[in-house]
Short mmCIF file of C-alpha atoms and ligand atoms in Angstrom, two decimals:
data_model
loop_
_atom_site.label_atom_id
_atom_site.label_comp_id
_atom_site.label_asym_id
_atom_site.label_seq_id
_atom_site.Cartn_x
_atom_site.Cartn_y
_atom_site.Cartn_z
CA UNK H 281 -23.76 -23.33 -6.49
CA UNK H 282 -19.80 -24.79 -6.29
CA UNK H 283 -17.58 -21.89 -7.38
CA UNK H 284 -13.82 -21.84 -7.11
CA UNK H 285 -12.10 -19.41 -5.03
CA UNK H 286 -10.75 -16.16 -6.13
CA UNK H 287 -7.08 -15.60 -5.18
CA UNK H 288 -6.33 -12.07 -3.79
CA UNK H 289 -3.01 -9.83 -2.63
CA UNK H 290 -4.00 -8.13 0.34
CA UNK H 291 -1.27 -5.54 1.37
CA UNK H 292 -0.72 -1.67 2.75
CA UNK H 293 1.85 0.06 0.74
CA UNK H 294 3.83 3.29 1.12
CA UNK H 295 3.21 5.17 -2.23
CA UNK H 296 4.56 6.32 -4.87
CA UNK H 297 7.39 3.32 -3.73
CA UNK H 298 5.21 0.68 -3.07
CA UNK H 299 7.43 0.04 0.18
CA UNK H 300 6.06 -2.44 2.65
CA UNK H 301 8.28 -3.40 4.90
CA UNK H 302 11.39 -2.26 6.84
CA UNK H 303 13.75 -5.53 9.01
CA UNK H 304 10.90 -7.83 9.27
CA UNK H 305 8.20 -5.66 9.96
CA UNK H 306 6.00 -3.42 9.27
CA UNK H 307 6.92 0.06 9.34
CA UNK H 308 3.85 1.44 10.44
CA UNK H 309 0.62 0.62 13.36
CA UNK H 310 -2.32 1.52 11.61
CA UNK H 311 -4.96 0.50 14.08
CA UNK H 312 -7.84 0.91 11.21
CA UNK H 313 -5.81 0.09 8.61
CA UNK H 314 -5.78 -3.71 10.66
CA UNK H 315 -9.46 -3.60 11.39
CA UNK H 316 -9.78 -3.47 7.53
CA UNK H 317 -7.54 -6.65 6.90
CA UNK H 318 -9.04 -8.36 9.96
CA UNK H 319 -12.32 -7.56 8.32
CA UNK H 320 -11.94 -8.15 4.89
CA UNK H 321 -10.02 -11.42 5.40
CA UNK H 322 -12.71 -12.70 7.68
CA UNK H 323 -15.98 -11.79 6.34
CA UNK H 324 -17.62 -14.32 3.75
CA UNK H 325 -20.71 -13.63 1.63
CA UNK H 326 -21.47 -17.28 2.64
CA UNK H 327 -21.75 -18.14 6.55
CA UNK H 328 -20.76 -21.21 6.24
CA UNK H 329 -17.43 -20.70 4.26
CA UNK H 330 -14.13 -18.96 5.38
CA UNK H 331 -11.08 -17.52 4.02
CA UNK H 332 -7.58 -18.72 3.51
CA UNK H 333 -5.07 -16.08 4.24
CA UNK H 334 -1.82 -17.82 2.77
CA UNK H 335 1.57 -16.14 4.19
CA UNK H 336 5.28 -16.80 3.82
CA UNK H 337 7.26 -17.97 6.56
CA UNK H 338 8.98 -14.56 7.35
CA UNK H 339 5.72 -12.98 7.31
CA UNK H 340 4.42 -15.28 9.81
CA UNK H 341 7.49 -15.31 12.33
CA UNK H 342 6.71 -11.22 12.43
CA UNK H 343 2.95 -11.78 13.49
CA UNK H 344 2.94 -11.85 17.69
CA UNK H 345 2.82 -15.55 18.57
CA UNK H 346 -0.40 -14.75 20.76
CA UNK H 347 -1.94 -13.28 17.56
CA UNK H 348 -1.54 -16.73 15.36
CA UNK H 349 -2.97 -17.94 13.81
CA UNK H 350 -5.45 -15.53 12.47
CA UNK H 351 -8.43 -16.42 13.66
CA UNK H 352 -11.49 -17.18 11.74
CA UNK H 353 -9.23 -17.74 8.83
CA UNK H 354 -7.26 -21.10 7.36
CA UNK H 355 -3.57 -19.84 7.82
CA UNK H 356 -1.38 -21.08 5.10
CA UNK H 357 2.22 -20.78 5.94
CA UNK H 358 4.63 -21.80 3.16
CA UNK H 359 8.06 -22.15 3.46
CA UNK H 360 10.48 -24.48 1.32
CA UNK H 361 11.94 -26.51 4.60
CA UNK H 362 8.59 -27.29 4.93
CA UNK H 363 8.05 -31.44 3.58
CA UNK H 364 4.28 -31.53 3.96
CA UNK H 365 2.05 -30.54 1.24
CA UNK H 366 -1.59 -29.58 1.92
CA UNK H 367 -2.98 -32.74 0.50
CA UNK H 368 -1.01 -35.13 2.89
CA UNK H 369 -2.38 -32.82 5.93
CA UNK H 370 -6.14 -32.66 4.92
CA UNK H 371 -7.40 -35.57 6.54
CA UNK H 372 -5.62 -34.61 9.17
CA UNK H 373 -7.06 -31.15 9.05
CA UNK H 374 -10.31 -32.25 8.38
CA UNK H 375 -9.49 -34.39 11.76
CA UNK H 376 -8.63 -31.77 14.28
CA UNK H 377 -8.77 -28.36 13.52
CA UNK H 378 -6.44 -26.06 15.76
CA UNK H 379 -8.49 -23.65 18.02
CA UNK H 380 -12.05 -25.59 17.60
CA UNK H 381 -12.44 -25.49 21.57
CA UNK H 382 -11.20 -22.50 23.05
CA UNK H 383 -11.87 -19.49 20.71
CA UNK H 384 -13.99 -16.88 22.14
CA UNK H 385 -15.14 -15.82 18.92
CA UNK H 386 -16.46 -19.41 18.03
CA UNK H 387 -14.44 -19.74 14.44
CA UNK H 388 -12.18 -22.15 13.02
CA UNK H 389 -8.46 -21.73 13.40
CA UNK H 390 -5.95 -23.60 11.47
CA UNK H 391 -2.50 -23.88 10.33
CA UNK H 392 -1.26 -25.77 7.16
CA UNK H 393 1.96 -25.48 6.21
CA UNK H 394 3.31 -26.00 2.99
CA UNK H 395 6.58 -26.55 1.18
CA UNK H 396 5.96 -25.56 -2.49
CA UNK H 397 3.78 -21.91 -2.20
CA UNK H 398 1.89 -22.61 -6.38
CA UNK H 399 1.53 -25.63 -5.26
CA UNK H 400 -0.40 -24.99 -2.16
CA UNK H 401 -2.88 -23.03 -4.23
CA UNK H 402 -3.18 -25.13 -6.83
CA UNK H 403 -4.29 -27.54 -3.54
CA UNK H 404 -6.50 -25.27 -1.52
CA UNK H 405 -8.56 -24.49 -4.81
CA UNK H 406 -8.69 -28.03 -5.79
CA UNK H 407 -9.77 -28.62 -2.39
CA UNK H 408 -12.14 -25.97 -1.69
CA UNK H 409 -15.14 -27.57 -1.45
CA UNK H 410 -14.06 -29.63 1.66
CA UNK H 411 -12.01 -27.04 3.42
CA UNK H 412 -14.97 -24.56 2.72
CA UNK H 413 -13.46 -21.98 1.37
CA UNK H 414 -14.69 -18.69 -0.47
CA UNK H 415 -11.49 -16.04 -0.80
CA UNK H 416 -7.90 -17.10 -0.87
CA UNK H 417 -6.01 -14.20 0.40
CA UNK H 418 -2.64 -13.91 -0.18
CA UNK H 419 -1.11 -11.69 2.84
CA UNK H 420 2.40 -11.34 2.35
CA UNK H 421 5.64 -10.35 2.25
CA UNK H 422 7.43 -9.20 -0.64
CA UNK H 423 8.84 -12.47 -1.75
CA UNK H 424 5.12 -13.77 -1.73
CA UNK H 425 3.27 -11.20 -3.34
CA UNK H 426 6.07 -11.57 -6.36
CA UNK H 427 5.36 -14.67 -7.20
CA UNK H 428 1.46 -14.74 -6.47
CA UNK H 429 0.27 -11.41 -8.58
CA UNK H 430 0.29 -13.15 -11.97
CA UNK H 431 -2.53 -15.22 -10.41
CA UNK H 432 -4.56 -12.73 -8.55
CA UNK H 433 -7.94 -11.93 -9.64
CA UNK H 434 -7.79 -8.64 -7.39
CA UNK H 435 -5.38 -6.70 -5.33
CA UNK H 436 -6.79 -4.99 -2.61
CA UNK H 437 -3.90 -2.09 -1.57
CA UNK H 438 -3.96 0.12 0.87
CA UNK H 439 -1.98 3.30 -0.10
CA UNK H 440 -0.55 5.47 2.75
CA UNK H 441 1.45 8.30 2.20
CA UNK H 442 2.90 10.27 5.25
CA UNK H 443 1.39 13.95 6.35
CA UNK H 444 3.04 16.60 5.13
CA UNK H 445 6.29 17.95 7.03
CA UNK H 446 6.19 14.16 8.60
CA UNK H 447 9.43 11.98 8.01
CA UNK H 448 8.95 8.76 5.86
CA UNK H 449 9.95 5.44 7.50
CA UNK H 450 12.49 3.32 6.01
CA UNK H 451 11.72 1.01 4.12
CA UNK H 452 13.57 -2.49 2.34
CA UNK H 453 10.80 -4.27 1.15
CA UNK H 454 8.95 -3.42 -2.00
CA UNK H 455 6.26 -4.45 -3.93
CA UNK H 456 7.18 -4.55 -7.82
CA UNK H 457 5.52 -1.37 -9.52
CA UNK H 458 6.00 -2.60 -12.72
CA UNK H 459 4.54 -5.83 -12.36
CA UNK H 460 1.52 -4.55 -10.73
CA UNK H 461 0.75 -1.17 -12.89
CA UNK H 462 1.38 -3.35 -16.22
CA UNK H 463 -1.65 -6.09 -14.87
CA UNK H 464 -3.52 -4.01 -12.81
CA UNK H 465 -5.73 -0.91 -13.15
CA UNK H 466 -6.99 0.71 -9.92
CA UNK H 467 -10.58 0.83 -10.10
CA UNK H 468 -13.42 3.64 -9.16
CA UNK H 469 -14.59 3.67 -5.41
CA UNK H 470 -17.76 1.87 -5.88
CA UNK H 471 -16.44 -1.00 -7.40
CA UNK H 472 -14.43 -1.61 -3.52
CA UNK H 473 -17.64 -0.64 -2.16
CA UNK H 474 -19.56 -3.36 -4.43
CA UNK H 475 -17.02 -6.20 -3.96
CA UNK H 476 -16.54 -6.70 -0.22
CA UNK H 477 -19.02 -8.59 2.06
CA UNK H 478 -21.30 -6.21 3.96
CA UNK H 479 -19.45 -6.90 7.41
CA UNK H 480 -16.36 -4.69 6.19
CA UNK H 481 -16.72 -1.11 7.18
CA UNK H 482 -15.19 1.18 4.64
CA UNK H 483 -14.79 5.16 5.38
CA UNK H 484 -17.80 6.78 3.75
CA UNK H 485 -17.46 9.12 0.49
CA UNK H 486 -19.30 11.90 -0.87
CA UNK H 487 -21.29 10.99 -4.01
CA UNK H 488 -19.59 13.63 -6.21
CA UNK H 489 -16.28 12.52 -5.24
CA UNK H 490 -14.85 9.86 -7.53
CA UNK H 491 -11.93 9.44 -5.50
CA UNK H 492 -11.56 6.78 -2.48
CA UNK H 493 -12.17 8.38 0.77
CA UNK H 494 -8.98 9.13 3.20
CA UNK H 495 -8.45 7.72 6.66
CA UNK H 496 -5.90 10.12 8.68
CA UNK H 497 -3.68 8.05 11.93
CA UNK H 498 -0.40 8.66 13.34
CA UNK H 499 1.00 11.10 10.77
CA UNK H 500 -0.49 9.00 8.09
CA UNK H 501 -2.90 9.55 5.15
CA UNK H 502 -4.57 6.52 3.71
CA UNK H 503 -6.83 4.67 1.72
CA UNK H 504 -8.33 1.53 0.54
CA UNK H 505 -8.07 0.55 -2.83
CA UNK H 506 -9.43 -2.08 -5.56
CA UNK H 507 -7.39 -3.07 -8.42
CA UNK H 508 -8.41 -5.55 -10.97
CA UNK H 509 -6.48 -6.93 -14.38
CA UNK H 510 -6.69 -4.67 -17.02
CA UNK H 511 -8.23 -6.44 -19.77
CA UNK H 512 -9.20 -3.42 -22.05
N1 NAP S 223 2.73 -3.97 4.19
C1 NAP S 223 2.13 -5.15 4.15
O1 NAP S 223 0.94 -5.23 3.84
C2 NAP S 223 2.90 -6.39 4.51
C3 NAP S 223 2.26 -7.63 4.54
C4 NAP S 223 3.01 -8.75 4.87
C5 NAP S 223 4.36 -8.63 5.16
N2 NAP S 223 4.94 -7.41 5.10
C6 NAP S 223 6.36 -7.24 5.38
O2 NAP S 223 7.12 -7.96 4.40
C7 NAP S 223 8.36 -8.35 4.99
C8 NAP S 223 8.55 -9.84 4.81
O3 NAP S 223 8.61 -10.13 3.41
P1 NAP S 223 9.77 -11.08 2.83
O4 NAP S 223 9.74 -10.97 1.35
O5 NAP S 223 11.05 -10.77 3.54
O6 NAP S 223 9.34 -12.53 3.36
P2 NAP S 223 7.99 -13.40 3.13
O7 NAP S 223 7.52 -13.21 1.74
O8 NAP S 223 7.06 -13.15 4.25
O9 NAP S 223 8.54 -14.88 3.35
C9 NAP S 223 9.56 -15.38 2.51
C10 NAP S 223 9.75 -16.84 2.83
O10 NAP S 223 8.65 -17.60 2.32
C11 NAP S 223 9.12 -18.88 1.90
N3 NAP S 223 8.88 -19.01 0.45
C12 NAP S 223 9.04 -18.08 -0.52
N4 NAP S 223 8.71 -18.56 -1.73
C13 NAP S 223 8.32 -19.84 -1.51
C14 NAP S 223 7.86 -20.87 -2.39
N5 NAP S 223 7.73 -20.67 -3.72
N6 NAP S 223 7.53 -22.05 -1.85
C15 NAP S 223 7.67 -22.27 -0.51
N7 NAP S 223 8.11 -21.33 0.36
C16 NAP S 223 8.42 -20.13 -0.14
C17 NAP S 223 10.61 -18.93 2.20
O11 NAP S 223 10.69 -19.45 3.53
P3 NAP S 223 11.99 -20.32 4.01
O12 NAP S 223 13.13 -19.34 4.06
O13 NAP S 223 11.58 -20.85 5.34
O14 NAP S 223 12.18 -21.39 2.96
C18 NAP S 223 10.99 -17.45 2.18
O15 NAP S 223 12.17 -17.16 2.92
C19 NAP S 223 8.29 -7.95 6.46
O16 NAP S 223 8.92 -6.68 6.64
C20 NAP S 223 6.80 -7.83 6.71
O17 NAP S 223 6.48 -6.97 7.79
C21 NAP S 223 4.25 -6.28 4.78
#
């Protein structure tokens, strides 16, 4: 069976403002609210195929050097003083693939980077099939998610809100509301639940509750959400 990838925003948000980041970083440390997008970017339905998680270049100059690339996932770091596309690097790639030898958790590490971010896409979906992939994840920042929601099949968003009493961190990077709650419809528990590969843990719910379960850290409240395009 040859299917193409589905392209996917994954991101944690500050609700109602959809707020995201604050001078390059994130304005939060969520420690399960990463095992969540370490898990759900890894985990394939397929053993054999991986993940892209495609980034901009701010986005990836905020992720500790020791901690990139992601491992276990094709990074895809686009940034326009970047002359390579992915189809001049794939036989390269496809050559030597960065990490191969030394990861302790036996996966393939890479790093393309690319210098037109639809482009790139349109490339690692064309290309799937070699660079085995099943999910294209789109992981950031603000200027990323912008332009790659019109082609996502699914956003996965965390939503954190802060305790009660609790100050709420600045913020200067925002996800577009409008854009997202015009295409987008968040979607019943079960359908999160149904969607990701058995490897990601998700906070259990109570049956008769219809709403997603909550996940309290570090004056935080949060959960993990599904939203798909609203065709009705
Ligand atoms: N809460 C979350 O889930 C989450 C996730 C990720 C990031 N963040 C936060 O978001 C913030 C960073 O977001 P940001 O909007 O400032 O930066 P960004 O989206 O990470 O990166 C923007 C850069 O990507 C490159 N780029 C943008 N469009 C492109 C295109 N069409 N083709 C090729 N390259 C393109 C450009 O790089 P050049 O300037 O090099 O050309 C641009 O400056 C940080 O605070 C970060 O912590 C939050």
């Amino acid at each position: 069976m040859s299917c193409k990838p589905s392209v996917c925003c994954v991101v944690a948000c500050l609700m109602p403002g959809y707020g995201i980041g604050y001078q390059g970083s994130l304005p939060w440390r969520l420690s399960k609210e990463m095992k969540y997008f370490r898990q759900l970017t890894s985990a394939t339905r397929d053993s054999s195929m991986r993940n892209a998680v495609v980034m901009g270049r701010k986005t990836w100059e905020s992720i500790p050097a020791k901690f990139r690339p992601l491992p276990n996932r094709l990074n895809v770091v686009v940034s326009r003083n970047c002359q390579l596309d992915i189809n001049d690097e794939q036989t390269q790639f496809t050559k030597s693939r960065v990490g191969d030898d030394d990861d302790d958790d036996g996966g393939d590490d890479a790093t393309l980077y690319a210098g037109d971010l639809s482009r790139a896409i349109d490339q690692l979906i064309a290309n799937s099939k070699i660079l085995g992939l099943e999910t294209i994840y789109i992981i950031g920042g603000g200027d990323i998610y912008r332009q790659c929601i019109p082609m996502s099949h699914n956003l996965f968003i965390t939503k954190i809100v802060p305790d009660l009493g609790m100050p709420v961190p600045p913020m200067d990077t925002f996800l577009d509301r409008e854009q997202i709650e015009s295409q987008f419809k968040e979607q019943p528990h079960h359908k999160l639940q149904e969607i990701v590969p058995k490897e990601v843990s998700l906070p259990q719910f109570s049956a008769d509750s219809s709403s997603a379960p909550t996940i309290s850290e570090k004056g935080f409240t949060y959960s993990f959400t599904l939203w798909s395009r609203d065709t009705q």
